Short mmCIF file of C-alpha atoms (C1' of nucleotides) in Angstrom, two decimals:
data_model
loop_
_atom_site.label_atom_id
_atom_site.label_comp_id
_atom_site.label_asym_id
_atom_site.label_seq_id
_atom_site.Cartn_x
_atom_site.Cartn_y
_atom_site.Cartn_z
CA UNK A 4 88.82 105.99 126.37
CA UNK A 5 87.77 109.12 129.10
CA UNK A 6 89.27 108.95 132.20
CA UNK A 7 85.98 108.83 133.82
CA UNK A 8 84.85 105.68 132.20
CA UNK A 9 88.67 103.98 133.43
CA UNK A 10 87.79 104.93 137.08
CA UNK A 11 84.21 102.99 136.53
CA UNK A 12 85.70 99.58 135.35
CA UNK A 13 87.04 98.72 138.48
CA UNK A 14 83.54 99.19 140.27
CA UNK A 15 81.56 97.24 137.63
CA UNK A 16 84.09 94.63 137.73
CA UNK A 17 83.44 94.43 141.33
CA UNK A 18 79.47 94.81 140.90
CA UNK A 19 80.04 91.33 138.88
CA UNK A 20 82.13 89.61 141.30
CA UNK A 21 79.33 90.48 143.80
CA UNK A 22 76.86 88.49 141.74
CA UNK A 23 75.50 85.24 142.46
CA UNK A 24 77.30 82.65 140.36
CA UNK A 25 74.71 80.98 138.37
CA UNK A 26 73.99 84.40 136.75
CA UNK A 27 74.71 84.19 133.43
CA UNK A 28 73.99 87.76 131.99
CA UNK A 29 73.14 91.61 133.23
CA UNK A 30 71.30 93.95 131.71
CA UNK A 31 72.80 97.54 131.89
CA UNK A 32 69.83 98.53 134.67
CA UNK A 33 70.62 95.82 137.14
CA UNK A 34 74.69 96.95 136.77
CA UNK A 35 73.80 100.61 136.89
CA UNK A 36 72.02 100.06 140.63
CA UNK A 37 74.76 98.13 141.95
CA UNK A 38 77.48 100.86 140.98
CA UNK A 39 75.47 103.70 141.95
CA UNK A 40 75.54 105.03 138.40
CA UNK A 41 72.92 105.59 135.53
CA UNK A 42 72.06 102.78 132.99
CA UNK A 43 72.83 105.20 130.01
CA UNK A 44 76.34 105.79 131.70
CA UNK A 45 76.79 101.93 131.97
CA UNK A 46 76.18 101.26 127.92
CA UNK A 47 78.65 104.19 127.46
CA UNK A 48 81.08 103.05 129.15
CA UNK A 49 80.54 99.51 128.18
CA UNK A 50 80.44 100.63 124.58
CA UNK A 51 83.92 101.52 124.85
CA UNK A 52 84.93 97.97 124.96
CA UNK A 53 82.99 97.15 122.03
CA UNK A 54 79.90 95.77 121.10
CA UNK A 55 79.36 93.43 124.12
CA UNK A 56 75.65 93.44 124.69
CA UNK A 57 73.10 91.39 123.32
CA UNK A 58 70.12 93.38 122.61
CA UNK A 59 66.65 92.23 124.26
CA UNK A 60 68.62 89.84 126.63
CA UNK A 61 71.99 92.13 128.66
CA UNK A 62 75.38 91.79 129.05
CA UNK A 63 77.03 87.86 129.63
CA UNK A 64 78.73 88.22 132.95
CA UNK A 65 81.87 86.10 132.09
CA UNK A 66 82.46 87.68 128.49
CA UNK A 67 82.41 90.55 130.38
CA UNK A 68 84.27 90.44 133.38
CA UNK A 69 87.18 88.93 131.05
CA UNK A 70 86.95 91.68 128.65
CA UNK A 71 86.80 94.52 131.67
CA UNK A 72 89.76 92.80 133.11
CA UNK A 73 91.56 92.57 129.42
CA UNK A 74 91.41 95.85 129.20
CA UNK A 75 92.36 97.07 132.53
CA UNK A 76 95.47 94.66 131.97
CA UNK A 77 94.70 92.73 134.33
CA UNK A 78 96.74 89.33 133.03
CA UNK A 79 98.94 87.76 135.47
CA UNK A 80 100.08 89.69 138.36
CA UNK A 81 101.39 92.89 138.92
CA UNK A 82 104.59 93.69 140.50
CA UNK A 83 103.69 96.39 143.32
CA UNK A 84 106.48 98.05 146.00
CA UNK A 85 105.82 99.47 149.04
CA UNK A 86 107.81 102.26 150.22
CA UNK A 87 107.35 103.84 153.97
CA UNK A 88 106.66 100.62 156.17
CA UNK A 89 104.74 102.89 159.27
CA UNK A 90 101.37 102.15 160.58
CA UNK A 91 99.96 102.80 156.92
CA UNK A 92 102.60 100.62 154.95
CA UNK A 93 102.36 97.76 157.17
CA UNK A 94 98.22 97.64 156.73
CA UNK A 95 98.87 97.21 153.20
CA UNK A 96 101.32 94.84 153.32
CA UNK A 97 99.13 92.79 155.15
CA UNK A 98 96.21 93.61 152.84
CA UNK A 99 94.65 90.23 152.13
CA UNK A 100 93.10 91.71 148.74
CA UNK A 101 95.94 92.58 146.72
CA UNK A 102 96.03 88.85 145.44
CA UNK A 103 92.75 88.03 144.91
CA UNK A 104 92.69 90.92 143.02
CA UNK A 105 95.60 90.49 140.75
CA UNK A 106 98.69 92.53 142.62
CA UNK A 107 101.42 91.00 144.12
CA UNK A 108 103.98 92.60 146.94
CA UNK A 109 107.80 92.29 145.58
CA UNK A 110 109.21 94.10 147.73
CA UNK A 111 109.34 96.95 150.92
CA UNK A 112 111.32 100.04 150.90
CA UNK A 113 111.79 102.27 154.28
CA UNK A 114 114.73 104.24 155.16
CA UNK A 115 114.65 104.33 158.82
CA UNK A 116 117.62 102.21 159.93
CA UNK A 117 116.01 100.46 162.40
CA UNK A 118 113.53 99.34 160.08
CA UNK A 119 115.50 97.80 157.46
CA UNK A 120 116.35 94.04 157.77
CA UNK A 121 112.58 93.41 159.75
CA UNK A 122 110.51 91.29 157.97
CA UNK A 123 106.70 91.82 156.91
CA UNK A 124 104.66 88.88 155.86
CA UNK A 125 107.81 86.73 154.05
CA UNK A 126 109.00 90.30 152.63
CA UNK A 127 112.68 91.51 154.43
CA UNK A 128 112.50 95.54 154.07
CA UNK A 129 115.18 97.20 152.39
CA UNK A 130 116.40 100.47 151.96
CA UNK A 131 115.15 102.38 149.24
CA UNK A 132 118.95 102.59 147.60
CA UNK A 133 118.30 98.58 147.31
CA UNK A 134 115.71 99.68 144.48
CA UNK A 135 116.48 98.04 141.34
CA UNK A 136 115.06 99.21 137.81
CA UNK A 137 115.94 95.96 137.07
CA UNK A 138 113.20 94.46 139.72
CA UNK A 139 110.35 95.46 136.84
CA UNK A 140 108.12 96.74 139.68
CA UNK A 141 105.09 98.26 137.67
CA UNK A 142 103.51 100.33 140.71
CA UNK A 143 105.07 101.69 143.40
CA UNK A 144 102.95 102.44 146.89
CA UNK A 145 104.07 105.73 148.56
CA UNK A 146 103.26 105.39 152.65
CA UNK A 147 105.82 107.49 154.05
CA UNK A 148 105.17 110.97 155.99
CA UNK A 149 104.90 113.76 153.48
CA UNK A 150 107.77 115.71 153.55
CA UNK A 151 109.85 112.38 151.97
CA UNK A 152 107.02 112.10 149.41
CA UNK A 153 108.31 113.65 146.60
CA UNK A 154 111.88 112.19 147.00
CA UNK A 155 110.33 109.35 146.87
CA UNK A 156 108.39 109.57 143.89
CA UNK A 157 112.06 110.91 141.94
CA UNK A 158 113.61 107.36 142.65
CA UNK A 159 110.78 105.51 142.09
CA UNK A 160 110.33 107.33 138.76
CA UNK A 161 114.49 106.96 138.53
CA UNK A 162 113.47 103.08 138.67
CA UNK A 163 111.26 103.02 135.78
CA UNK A 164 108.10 103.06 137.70
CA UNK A 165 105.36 104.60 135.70
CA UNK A 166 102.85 104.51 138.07
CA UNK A 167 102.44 105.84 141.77
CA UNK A 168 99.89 105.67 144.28
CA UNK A 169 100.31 107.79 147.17
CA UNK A 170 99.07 108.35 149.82
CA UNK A 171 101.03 110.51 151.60
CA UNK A 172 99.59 114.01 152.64
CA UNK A 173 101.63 116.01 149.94
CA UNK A 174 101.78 116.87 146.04
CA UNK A 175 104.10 115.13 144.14
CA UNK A 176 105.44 116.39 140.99
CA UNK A 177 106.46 113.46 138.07
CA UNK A 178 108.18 113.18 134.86
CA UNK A 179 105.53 112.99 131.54
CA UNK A 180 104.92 109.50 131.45
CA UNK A 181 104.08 108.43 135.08
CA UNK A 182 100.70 108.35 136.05
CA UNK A 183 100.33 109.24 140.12
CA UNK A 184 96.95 109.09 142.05
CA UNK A 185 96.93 110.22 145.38
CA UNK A 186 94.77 109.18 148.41
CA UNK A 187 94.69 111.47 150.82
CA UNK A 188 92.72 110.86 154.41
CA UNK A 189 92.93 114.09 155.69
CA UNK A 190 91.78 115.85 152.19
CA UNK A 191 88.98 113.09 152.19
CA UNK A 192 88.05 113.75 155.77
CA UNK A 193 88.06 117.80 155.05
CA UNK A 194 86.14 117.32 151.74
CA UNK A 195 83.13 115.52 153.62
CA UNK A 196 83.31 118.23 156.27
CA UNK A 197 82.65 120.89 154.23
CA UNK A 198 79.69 119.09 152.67
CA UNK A 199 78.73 119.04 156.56
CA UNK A 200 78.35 122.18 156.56
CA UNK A 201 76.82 123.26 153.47
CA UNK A 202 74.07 120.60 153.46
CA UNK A 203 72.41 120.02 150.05
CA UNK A 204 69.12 122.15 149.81
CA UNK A 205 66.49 119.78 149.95
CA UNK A 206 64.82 119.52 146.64
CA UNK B 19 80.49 126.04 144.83
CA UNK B 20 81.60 123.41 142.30
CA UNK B 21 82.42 119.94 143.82
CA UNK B 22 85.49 119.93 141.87
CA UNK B 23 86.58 123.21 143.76
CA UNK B 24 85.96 121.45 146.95
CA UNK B 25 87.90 118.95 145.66
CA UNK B 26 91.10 121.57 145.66
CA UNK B 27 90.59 123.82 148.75
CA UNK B 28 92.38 120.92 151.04
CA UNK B 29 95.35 120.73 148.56
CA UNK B 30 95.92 124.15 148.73
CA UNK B 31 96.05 124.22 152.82
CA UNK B 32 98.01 121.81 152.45
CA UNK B 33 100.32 123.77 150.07
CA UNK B 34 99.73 126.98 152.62
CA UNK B 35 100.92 125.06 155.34
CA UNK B 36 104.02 123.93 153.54
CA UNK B 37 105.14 127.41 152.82
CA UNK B 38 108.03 129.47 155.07
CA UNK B 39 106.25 131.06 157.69
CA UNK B 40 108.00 134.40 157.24
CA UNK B 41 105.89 133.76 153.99
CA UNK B 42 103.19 136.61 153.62
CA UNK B 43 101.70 136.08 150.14
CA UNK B 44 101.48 134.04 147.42
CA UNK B 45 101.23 134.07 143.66
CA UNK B 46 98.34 132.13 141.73
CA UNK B 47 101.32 131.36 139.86
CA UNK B 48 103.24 129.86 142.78
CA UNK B 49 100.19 128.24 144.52
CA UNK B 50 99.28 126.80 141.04
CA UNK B 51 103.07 124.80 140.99
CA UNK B 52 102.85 123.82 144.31
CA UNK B 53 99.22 122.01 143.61
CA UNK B 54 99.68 120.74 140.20
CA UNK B 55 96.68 123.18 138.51
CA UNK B 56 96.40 126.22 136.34
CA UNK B 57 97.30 129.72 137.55
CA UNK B 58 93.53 130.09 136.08
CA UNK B 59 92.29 127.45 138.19
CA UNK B 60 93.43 128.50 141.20
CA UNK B 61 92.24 131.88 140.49
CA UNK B 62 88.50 130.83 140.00
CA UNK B 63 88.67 128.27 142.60
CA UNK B 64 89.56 131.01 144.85
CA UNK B 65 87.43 133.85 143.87
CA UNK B 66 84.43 131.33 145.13
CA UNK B 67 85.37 132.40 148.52
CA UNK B 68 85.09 136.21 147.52
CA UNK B 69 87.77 138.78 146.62
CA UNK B 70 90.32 137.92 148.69
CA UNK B 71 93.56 138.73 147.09
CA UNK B 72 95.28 142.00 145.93
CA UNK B 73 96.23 142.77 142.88
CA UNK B 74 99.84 143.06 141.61
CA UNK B 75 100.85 141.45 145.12
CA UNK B 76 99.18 138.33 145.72
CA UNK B 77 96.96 136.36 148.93
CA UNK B 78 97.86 137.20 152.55
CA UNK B 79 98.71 133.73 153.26
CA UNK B 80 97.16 133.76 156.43
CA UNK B 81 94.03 135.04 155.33
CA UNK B 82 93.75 132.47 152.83
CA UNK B 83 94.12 129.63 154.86
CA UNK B 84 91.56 130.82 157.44
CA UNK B 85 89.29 131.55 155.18
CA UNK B 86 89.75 128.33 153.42
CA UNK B 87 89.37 126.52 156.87
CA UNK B 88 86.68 128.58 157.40
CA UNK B 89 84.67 126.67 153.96
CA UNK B 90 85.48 123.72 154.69
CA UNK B 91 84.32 123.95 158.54
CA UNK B 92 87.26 123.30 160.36
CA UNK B 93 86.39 125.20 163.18
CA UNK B 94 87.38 123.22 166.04
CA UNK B 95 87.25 119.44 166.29
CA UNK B 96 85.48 117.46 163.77
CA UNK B 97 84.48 113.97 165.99
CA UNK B 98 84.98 110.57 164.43
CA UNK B 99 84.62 106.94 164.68
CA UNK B 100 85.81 104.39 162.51
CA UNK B 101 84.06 101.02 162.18
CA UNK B 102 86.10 97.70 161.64
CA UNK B 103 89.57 98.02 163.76
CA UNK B 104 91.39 95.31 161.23
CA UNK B 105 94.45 95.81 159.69
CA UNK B 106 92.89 99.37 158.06
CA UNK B 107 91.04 100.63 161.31
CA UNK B 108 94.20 99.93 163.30
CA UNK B 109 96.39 101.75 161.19
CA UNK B 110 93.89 104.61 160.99
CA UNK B 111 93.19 104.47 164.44
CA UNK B 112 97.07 105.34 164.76
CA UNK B 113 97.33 107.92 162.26
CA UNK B 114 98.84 111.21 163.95
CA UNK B 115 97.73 113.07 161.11
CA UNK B 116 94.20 113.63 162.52
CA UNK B 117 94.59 115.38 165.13
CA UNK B 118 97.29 117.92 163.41
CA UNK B 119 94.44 119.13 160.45
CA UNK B 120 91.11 119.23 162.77
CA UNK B 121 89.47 116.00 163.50
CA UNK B 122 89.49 113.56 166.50
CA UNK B 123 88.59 110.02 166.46
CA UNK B 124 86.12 109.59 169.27
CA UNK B 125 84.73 106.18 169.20
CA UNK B 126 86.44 102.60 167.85
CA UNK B 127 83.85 99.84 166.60
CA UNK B 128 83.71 96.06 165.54
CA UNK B 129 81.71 93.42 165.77
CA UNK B 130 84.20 90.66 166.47
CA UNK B 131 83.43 89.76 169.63
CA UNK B 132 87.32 88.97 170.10
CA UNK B 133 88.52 92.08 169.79
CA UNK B 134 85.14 93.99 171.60
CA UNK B 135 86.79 95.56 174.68
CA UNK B 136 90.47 95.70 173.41
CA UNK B 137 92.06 99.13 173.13
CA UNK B 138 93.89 101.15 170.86
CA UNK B 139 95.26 104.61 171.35
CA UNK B 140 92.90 105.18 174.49
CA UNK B 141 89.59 104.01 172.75
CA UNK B 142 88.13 100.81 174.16
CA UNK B 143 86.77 99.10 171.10
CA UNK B 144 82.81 98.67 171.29
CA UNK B 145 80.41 96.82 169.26
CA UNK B 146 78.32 98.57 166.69
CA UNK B 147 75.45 98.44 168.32
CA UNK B 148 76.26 101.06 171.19
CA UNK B 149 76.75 103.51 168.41
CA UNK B 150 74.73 106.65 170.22
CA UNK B 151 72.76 108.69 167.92
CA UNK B 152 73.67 110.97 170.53
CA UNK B 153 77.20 110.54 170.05
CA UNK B 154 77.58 113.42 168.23
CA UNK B 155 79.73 111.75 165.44
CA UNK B 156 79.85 113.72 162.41
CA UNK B 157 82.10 111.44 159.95
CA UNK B 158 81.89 107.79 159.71
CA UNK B 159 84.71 106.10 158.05
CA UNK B 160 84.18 102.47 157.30
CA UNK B 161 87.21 100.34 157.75
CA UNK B 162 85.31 96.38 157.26
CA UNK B 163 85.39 93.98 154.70
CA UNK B 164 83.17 94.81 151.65
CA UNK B 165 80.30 92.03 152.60
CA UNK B 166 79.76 94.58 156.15
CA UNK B 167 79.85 97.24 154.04
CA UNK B 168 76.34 98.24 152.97
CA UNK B 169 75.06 96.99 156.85
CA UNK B 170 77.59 99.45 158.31
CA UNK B 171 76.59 102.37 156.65
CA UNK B 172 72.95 101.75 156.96
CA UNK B 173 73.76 101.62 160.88
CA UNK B 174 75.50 104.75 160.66
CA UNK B 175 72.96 106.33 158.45
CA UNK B 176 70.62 105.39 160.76
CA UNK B 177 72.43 107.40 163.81
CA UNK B 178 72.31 110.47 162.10
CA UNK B 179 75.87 110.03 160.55
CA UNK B 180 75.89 112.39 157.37
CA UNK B 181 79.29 111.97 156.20
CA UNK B 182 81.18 108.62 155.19
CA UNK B 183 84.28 107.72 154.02
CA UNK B 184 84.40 104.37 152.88
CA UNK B 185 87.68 102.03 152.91
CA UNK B 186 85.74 98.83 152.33
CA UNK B 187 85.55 97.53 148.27
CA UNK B 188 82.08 97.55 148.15
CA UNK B 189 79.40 99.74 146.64
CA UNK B 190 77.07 101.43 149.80
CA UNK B 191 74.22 103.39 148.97
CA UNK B 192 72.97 105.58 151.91
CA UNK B 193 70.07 107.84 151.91
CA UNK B 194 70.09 111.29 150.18
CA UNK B 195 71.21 114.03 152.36
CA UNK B 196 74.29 111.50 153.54
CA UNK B 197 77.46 111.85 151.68
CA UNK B 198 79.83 109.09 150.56
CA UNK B 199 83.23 109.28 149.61
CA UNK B 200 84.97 105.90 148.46
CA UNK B 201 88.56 104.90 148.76
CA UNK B 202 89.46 101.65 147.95
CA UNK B 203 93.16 100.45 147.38
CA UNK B 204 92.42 97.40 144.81
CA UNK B 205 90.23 100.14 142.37
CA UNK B 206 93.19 102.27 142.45
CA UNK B 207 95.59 100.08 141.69
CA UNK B 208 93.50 98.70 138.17
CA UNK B 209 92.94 102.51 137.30
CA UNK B 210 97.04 102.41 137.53
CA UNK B 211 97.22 99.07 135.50
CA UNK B 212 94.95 100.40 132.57
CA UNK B 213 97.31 103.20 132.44
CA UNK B 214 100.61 101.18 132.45
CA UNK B 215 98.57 99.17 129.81
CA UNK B 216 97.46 102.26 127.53
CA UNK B 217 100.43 104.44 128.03
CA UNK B 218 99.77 108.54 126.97
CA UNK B 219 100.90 108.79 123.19
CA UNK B 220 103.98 110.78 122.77
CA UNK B 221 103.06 114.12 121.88
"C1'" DA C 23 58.54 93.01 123.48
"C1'" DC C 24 62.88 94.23 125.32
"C1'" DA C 25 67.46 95.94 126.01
"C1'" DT C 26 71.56 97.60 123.57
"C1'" DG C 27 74.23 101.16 121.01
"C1'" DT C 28 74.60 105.94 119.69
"C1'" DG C 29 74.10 110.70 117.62
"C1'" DA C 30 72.70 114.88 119.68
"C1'" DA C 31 71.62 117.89 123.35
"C1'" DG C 32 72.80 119.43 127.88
"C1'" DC C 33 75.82 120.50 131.67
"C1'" DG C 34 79.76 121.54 134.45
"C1'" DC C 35 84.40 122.42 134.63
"C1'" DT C 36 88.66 124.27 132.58
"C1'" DT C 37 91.12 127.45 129.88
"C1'" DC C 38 91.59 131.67 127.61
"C1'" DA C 39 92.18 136.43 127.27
"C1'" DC C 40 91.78 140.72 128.98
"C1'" DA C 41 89.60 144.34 131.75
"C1'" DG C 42 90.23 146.15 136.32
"C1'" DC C 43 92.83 147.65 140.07
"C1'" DG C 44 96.58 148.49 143.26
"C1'" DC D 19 103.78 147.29 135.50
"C1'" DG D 20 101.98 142.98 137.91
"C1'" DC D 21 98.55 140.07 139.33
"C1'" DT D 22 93.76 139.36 140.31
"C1'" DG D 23 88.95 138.61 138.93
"C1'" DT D 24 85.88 137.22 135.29
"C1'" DG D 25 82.89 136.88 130.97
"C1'" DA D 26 83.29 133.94 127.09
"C1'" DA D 27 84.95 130.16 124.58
"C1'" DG D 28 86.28 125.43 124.66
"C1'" DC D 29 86.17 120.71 126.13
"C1'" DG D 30 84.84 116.38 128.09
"C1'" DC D 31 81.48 113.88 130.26
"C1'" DT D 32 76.62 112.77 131.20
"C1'" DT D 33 71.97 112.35 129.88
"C1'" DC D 34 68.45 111.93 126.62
"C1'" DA D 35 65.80 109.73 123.22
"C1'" DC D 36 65.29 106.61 119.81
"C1'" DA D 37 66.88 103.77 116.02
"C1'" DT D 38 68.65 99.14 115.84
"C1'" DG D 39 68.70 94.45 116.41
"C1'" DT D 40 67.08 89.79 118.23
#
DNA sequence: ACATGTGAAGCGCTTCACAGCG
DNA sequence: CGCTGTGAAGCGCTTCACATGT
């Protein structure tokens, strides 16, 4: 399955949670408009699952959504740790979406003394030698200042984590096996400043 | 210039920066470790900005990151506002970061008309509809639920924003000549999950 | 008639391999 | 000799166009 088609799931599942409820199927044009992509890419990438469709009537929105979600392993929830509880980490521990969305918060990680013991939303934060491989966290949430980043991202990998996001301003380097994306404001912010100033030629 | 270049020039700043100062060039080889790409790929990324480096030494360090600050127009103060001063906004709002790598949040917004007139950092929070045309703000970043999404950026569009960065789990579609960059935590996390799912084969 | 599924063509990015230059 | 800069090859993804199926 191409990366690129894995990074599209997520939006098309969205694009069906965003449809009215007595919809019962999609065709691959209506989908396409409401994820910004082309209706060829949408039967691609929906190919990939299988053969889902039915021809001269679309795509049934439940058969899908379940199969999308199947195969994004999306069944039950998923164990997530957050590690750096700043201004960033505490956002996302209050993040409303993670449930409806199929993550759930185990646990909170910081190592500033003064930190550990507080409590976040029912969670008490611990210190990141508290981190158990034991715990079966499946993604771990990097939100500390950069320069603890990749120390970070050695214990968590130490844990048995196998996937990272972080979003801490700094490359981390991981063992074969653990999948990291990063999120980056400040590279976001400078990528849609250069685009300010080289403006698309009209066309 | 290739969007997936664009994509890089941030991460290597940010690699620049985290060099020794006494530092006066660098490798493709040693850039290439400290970003996670190809010697190769550094090479071409940087020959986009013209002949910069010297052969059988290396880049002036300093050269390279002006002239990489130079593409990506960090020249002084980018201006911007964030819309939706949640849990998100707040936390951005706060970010130190900003400041440090060239941009400067100059205007808070919400709708709520509870939290209209509160402050944070210095910026009195105003509703969306004083958003000044005039303003000057070059980046957007959208920081509301998904269901304000699309209204947001069609408001911001609409003020001669050209760049946005978009927090909210939604879709937007702007005009053409505006430029949209999505970040959303929950899509993240399922492109993780497929991975812990599907892990690499051996090899 | 209508919309899916798919080989094939097209396109952009990455990697290779080496010429070029200090 | 070392490292950059770069044509050419390779690769993966997107787009096209239409055969396929209901």
């Amino acid at each position: 399955m191409p990366r690129a088609t894995v990074a599209r799931l997520p939006v098309y599942l969205q694009c069906l949670d965003g449809l009215p409820t007595d919809r019962q199927t999609v065709s691959s044009e209506e989908l396409a408009a409401a994820s910004n992509v082309t209706a060829a890419q949408v039967r691609k990438d929906l190919s990939h699952l299988g053969s889902n469709g039915v021809r001269g009537v679309g795509y049934d929105t439940q058969r899908l959504r379940r199969l999308i979600q199947r195969e994004l392993g999306l069944t039950g929830d998923v164990p997530v740790a957050i590690v750096g509880v700043g201004n960033l980490g505490t956002a996302l521990a209050n993040y409303q979406g993670f449930g409806e969305r199929g993550f759930r918060i185990v646990a909170l990680f910081d190592s500033h003394p003064a930190k550990v013991g507080a409590s976040v939303r029912d969670h008490t934060i611990r210190h990141l030698d508290q981190l158990d491989p034991k715990a079966g966290i499946a993604i771990g949430i990097i939100a500390t200042p950069g320069e603890a980043a990749q120390q970070v991202a050695d214990r968590l990998a130490g844990a048995g984590v196998r996937s990272i996001l972080n979003f801490a301003p700094a490359v981390v380097r991981v063992p074969p096996g653990v999948e990291v994306r990063n999120v980056d404001l400040s590279t976001e912010l400078q990528i849609l400043s250069f685009y300010l100033a080289h403006p698309a030629k009209a066309g």
